[in-house]
Amino acid sequence: MTVPIDVSAALIFLASCAVGYAVYRHTREISTALPKIGEMGTAFGAALATMSLLSFLFGVSVDRHETPTNQPPAAVVSSSPITGAGGPGNAGTALLLPSPSASTPGSTPPAAP
């Protein structure tokens, strides 16, 4: 299975890894402990901050290439007042009504009042 990765997203990830590695090397060089160790948490934080900043700057999107389905929506929004929906304070408010195709097969429709 192949996973398609956008080129700009891959470059941002690689740049973030390079920044994280550079921060790790720098913290290892200035470490006073013996043996000299770098700070992984600081390096990871720098890489994450770099990735976030570059993603916002270059606008990496999460467009999914899904095929559209021919199924109707599960709910219909209506802004017309419905009689018996409430008092005068509810007139003109949007109501969420179930779509006729959203009912399950074999179920009986509700009885009319």
JSON list of C-alpha atoms in Angstrom, two decimals:
[
{"chain": "A", "resi": 1, "resn": "MET", "atom": "CA", "xyz": [0.00, 0.00, 0.00]},
{"chain": "A", "resi": 2, "resn": "THR", "atom": "CA", "xyz": [1.42, 3.38, -0.94]},
{"chain": "A", "resi": 3, "resn": "VAL", "atom": "CA", "xyz": [0.68, 6.53, 1.03]},
{"chain": "A", "resi": 4, "resn": "PRO", "atom": "CA", "xyz": [0.73, 9.70, -1.08]},
{"chain": "A", "resi": 5, "resn": "ILE", "atom": "CA", "xyz": [2.66, 12.48, 0.68]},
{"chain": "A", "resi": 6, "resn": "ASP", "atom": "CA", "xyz": [2.65, 16.03, -0.65]},
{"chain": "A", "resi": 7, "resn": "VAL", "atom": "CA", "xyz": [6.13, 17.27, -1.62]},
{"chain": "A", "resi": 8, "resn": "SER", "atom": "CA", "xyz": [5.84, 20.47, 0.43]},
{"chain": "A", "resi": 9, "resn": "ALA", "atom": "CA", "xyz": [4.78, 18.47, 3.51]},
{"chain": "A", "resi": 10, "resn": "ALA", "atom": "CA", "xyz": [7.76, 16.14, 3.09]},
{"chain": "A", "resi": 11, "resn": "LEU", "atom": "CA", "xyz": [10.16, 19.09, 2.78]},
{"chain": "A", "resi": 12, "resn": "ILE", "atom": "CA", "xyz": [8.69, 20.70, 5.90]},
{"chain": "A", "resi": 13, "resn": "PHE", "atom": "CA", "xyz": [9.13, 17.42, 7.79]},
{"chain": "A", "resi": 14, "resn": "LEU", "atom": "CA", "xyz": [12.74, 17.05, 6.64]},
{"chain": "A", "resi": 15, "resn": "ALA", "atom": "CA", "xyz": [13.55, 20.66, 7.55]},
{"chain": "A", "resi": 16, "resn": "SER", "atom": "CA", "xyz": [12.03, 20.12, 10.99]},
{"chain": "A", "resi": 17, "resn": "CYS", "atom": "CA", "xyz": [14.10, 16.97, 11.48]},
{"chain": "A", "resi": 18, "resn": "ALA", "atom": "CA", "xyz": [17.25, 18.91, 10.52]},
{"chain": "A", "resi": 19, "resn": "VAL", "atom": "CA", "xyz": [16.44, 21.67, 13.02]},
{"chain": "A", "resi": 20, "resn": "GLY", "atom": "CA", "xyz": [15.79, 19.09, 15.75]},
{"chain": "A", "resi": 21, "resn": "TYR", "atom": "CA", "xyz": [19.07, 17.35, 15.03]},
{"chain": "A", "resi": 22, "resn": "ALA", "atom": "CA", "xyz": [20.96, 20.66, 15.06]},
{"chain": "A", "resi": 23, "resn": "VAL", "atom": "CA", "xyz": [19.46, 21.57, 18.44]},
{"chain": "A", "resi": 24, "resn": "TYR", "atom": "CA", "xyz": [20.34, 18.12, 19.80]},
{"chain": "A", "resi": 25, "resn": "ARG", "atom": "CA", "xyz": [23.96, 18.48, 18.62]},
{"chain": "A", "resi": 26, "resn": "HIS", "atom": "CA", "xyz": [24.19, 21.97, 20.11]},
{"chain": "A", "resi": 27, "resn": "THR", "atom": "CA", "xyz": [22.86, 20.87, 23.50]},
{"chain": "A", "resi": 28, "resn": "ARG", "atom": "CA", "xyz": [25.28, 17.94, 23.45]},
{"chain": "A", "resi": 29, "resn": "GLU", "atom": "CA", "xyz": [28.25, 20.25, 22.82]},
{"chain": "A", "resi": 30, "resn": "ILE", "atom": "CA", "xyz": [27.37, 22.60, 25.69]},
{"chain": "A", "resi": 31, "resn": "SER", "atom": "CA", "xyz": [26.51, 19.78, 28.11]},
{"chain": "A", "resi": 32, "resn": "THR", "atom": "CA", "xyz": [28.47, 19.73, 31.35]},
{"chain": "A", "resi": 33, "resn": "ALA", "atom": "CA", "xyz": [27.66, 16.09, 32.13]},
{"chain": "A", "resi": 34, "resn": "LEU", "atom": "CA", "xyz": [30.11, 13.28, 31.50]},
{"chain": "A", "resi": 35, "resn": "PRO", "atom": "CA", "xyz": [29.61, 11.61, 29.07]},
{"chain": "A", "resi": 36, "resn": "LYS", "atom": "CA", "xyz": [28.21, 14.52, 27.08]},
{"chain": "A", "resi": 37, "resn": "ILE", "atom": "CA", "xyz": [24.54, 13.99, 26.31]},
{"chain": "A", "resi": 38, "resn": "GLY", "atom": "CA", "xyz": [22.10, 16.13, 24.37]},
{"chain": "A", "resi": 39, "resn": "GLU", "atom": "CA", "xyz": [18.61, 17.09, 25.43]},
{"chain": "A", "resi": 40, "resn": "MET", "atom": "CA", "xyz": [16.11, 15.08, 23.40]},
{"chain": "A", "resi": 41, "resn": "GLY", "atom": "CA", "xyz": [13.11, 16.97, 24.80]},
{"chain": "A", "resi": 42, "resn": "THR", "atom": "CA", "xyz": [14.48, 20.32, 23.70]},
{"chain": "A", "resi": 43, "resn": "ALA", "atom": "CA", "xyz": [15.36, 18.96, 20.28]},
{"chain": "A", "resi": 44, "resn": "PHE", "atom": "CA", "xyz": [11.91, 17.42, 19.85]},
{"chain": "A", "resi": 45, "resn": "GLY", "atom": "CA", "xyz": [10.25, 20.68, 20.93]},
{"chain": "A", "resi": 46, "resn": "ALA", "atom": "CA", "xyz": [12.33, 22.69, 18.47]},
{"chain": "A", "resi": 47, "resn": "ALA", "atom": "CA", "xyz": [11.47, 20.28, 15.65]},
{"chain": "A", "resi": 48, "resn": "LEU", "atom": "CA", "xyz": [7.76, 20.41, 16.52]},
{"chain": "A", "resi": 49, "resn": "ALA", "atom": "CA", "xyz": [7.79, 24.21, 16.70]},
{"chain": "A", "resi": 50, "resn": "THR", "atom": "CA", "xyz": [9.57, 24.39, 13.34]},
{"chain": "A", "resi": 51, "resn": "MET", "atom": "CA", "xyz": [7.08, 22.02, 11.76]},
{"chain": "A", "resi": 52, "resn": "SER", "atom": "CA", "xyz": [4.12, 24.00, 13.10]},
{"chain": "A", "resi": 53, "resn": "LEU", "atom": "CA", "xyz": [5.55, 27.33, 11.99]},
{"chain": "A", "resi": 54, "resn": "LEU", "atom": "CA", "xyz": [6.44, 26.16, 8.48]},
{"chain": "A", "resi": 55, "resn": "SER", "atom": "CA", "xyz": [3.07, 24.45, 8.08]},
{"chain": "A", "resi": 56, "resn": "PHE", "atom": "CA", "xyz": [1.25, 27.67, 8.94]},
{"chain": "A", "resi": 57, "resn": "LEU", "atom": "CA", "xyz": [3.54, 29.80, 6.76]},
{"chain": "A", "resi": 58, "resn": "PHE", "atom": "CA", "xyz": [3.28, 27.62, 3.66]},
{"chain": "A", "resi": 59, "resn": "GLY", "atom": "CA", "xyz": [-0.34, 26.57, 4.19]},
{"chain": "A", "resi": 60, "resn": "VAL", "atom": "CA", "xyz": [-0.13, 22.80, 4.09]},
{"chain": "A", "resi": 61, "resn": "SER", "atom": "CA", "xyz": [-3.67, 21.56, 3.55]},
{"chain": "A", "resi": 62, "resn": "VAL", "atom": "CA", "xyz": [-5.29, 18.26, 4.35]},
{"chain": "A", "resi": 63, "resn": "ASP", "atom": "CA", "xyz": [-7.19, 17.83, 1.06]},
{"chain": "A", "resi": 64, "resn": "ARG", "atom": "CA", "xyz": [-8.48, 14.33, 0.79]},
{"chain": "A", "resi": 65, "resn": "HIS", "atom": "CA", "xyz": [-9.04, 12.97, -2.67]},
{"chain": "A", "resi": 66, "resn": "GLU", "atom": "CA", "xyz": [-12.20, 11.03, -1.99]},
{"chain": "A", "resi": 67, "resn": "THR", "atom": "CA", "xyz": [-14.68, 10.15, -4.66]},
{"chain": "A", "resi": 68, "resn": "PRO", "atom": "CA", "xyz": [-18.06, 11.82, -4.16]},
{"chain": "A", "resi": 69, "resn": "THR", "atom": "CA", "xyz": [-20.93, 9.52, -3.39]},
{"chain": "A", "resi": 70, "resn": "ASN", "atom": "CA", "xyz": [-24.36, 9.74, -4.94]},
{"chain": "A", "resi": 71, "resn": "GLN", "atom": "CA", "xyz": [-26.03, 9.37, -1.54]},
{"chain": "A", "resi": 72, "resn": "PRO", "atom": "CA", "xyz": [-28.31, 12.20, -0.38]},
{"chain": "A", "resi": 73, "resn": "PRO", "atom": "CA", "xyz": [-27.41, 13.96, 2.88]},
{"chain": "A", "resi": 74, "resn": "ALA", "atom": "CA", "xyz": [-28.62, 12.40, 6.12]},
{"chain": "A", "resi": 75, "resn": "ALA", "atom": "CA", "xyz": [-30.37, 15.58, 7.34]},
{"chain": "A", "resi": 76, "resn": "VAL", "atom": "CA", "xyz": [-32.06, 18.58, 5.76]},
{"chain": "A", "resi": 77, "resn": "VAL", "atom": "CA", "xyz": [-31.94, 22.05, 7.30]},
{"chain": "A", "resi": 78, "resn": "SER", "atom": "CA", "xyz": [-35.19, 24.01, 7.07]},
{"chain": "A", "resi": 79, "resn": "SER", "atom": "CA", "xyz": [-35.65, 27.62, 8.13]},
{"chain": "A", "resi": 80, "resn": "SER", "atom": "CA", "xyz": [-39.41, 27.81, 7.50]},
{"chain": "A", "resi": 81, "resn": "PRO", "atom": "CA", "xyz": [-41.65, 27.71, 10.57]},
{"chain": "A", "resi": 82, "resn": "ILE", "atom": "CA", "xyz": [-43.40, 24.40, 11.17]},
{"chain": "A", "resi": 83, "resn": "THR", "atom": "CA", "xyz": [-46.86, 24.36, 12.73]},
{"chain": "A", "resi": 84, "resn": "GLY", "atom": "CA", "xyz": [-46.93, 22.75, 16.11]},
{"chain": "A", "resi": 85, "resn": "ALA", "atom": "CA", "xyz": [-43.15, 23.13, 16.58]},
{"chain": "A", "resi": 86, "resn": "GLY", "atom": "CA", "xyz": [-43.51, 25.41, 19.56]},
{"chain": "A", "resi": 87, "resn": "GLY", "atom": "CA", "xyz": [-44.70, 28.82, 20.60]},
{"chain": "A", "resi": 88, "resn": "PRO", "atom": "CA", "xyz": [-44.25, 32.13, 18.81]},
{"chain": "A", "resi": 89, "resn": "GLY", "atom": "CA", "xyz": [-40.67, 32.39, 20.11]},
{"chain": "A", "resi": 90, "resn": "ASN", "atom": "CA", "xyz": [-39.57, 29.49, 17.86]},
{"chain": "A", "resi": 91, "resn": "ALA", "atom": "CA", "xyz": [-40.95, 30.87, 14.59]},
{"chain": "A", "resi": 92, "resn": "GLY", "atom": "CA", "xyz": [-38.28, 31.25, 11.92]},
{"chain": "A", "resi": 93, "resn": "THR", "atom": "CA", "xyz": [-35.54, 29.28, 13.69]},
{"chain": "A", "resi": 94, "resn": "ALA", "atom": "CA", "xyz": [-33.64, 26.60, 11.81]},
{"chain": "A", "resi": 95, "resn": "LEU", "atom": "CA", "xyz": [-34.75, 23.06, 12.54]},
{"chain": "A", "resi": 96, "resn": "LEU", "atom": "CA", "xyz": [-32.91, 19.88, 11.71]},
{"chain": "A", "resi": 97, "resn": "LEU", "atom": "CA", "xyz": [-35.24, 17.41, 10.00]},
{"chain": "A", "resi": 98, "resn": "PRO", "atom": "CA", "xyz": [-34.33, 13.82, 9.15]},
{"chain": "A", "resi": 99, "resn": "SER", "atom": "CA", "xyz": [-34.13, 13.07, 5.47]},
{"chain": "A", "resi": 100, "resn": "PRO", "atom": "CA", "xyz": [-36.67, 10.53, 4.13]},
{"chain": "A", "resi": 101, "resn": "SER", "atom": "CA", "xyz": [-33.81, 8.36, 2.84]},
{"chain": "A", "resi": 102, "resn": "ALA", "atom": "CA", "xyz": [-32.16, 8.28, 6.28]},
{"chain": "A", "resi": 103, "resn": "SER", "atom": "CA", "xyz": [-34.72, 5.86, 7.73]},
{"chain": "A", "resi": 104, "resn": "THR", "atom": "CA", "xyz": [-33.62, 2.29, 8.23]},
{"chain": "A", "resi": 105, "resn": "PRO", "atom": "CA", "xyz": [-35.10, -0.42, 6.04]},
{"chain": "A", "resi": 106, "resn": "GLY", "atom": "CA", "xyz": [-38.00, -2.23, 7.62]},
{"chain": "A", "resi": 107, "resn": "SER", "atom": "CA", "xyz": [-38.82, 0.58, 10.05]},
{"chain": "A", "resi": 108, "resn": "THR", "atom": "CA", "xyz": [-42.30, 2.05, 10.16]},
{"chain": "A", "resi": 109, "resn": "PRO", "atom": "CA", "xyz": [-42.81, 5.78, 9.75]},
{"chain": "A", "resi": 110, "resn": "PRO", "atom": "CA", "xyz": [-44.05, 7.70, 12.78]},
{"chain": "A", "resi": 111, "resn": "ALA", "atom": "CA", "xyz": [-47.80, 8.23, 13.06]},
{"chain": "A", "resi": 112, "resn": "ALA", "atom": "CA", "xyz": [-49.11, 11.65, 12.05]},
{"chain": "A", "resi": 113, "resn": "PRO", "atom": "CA", "xyz": [-50.54, 13.73, 14.94]}
]
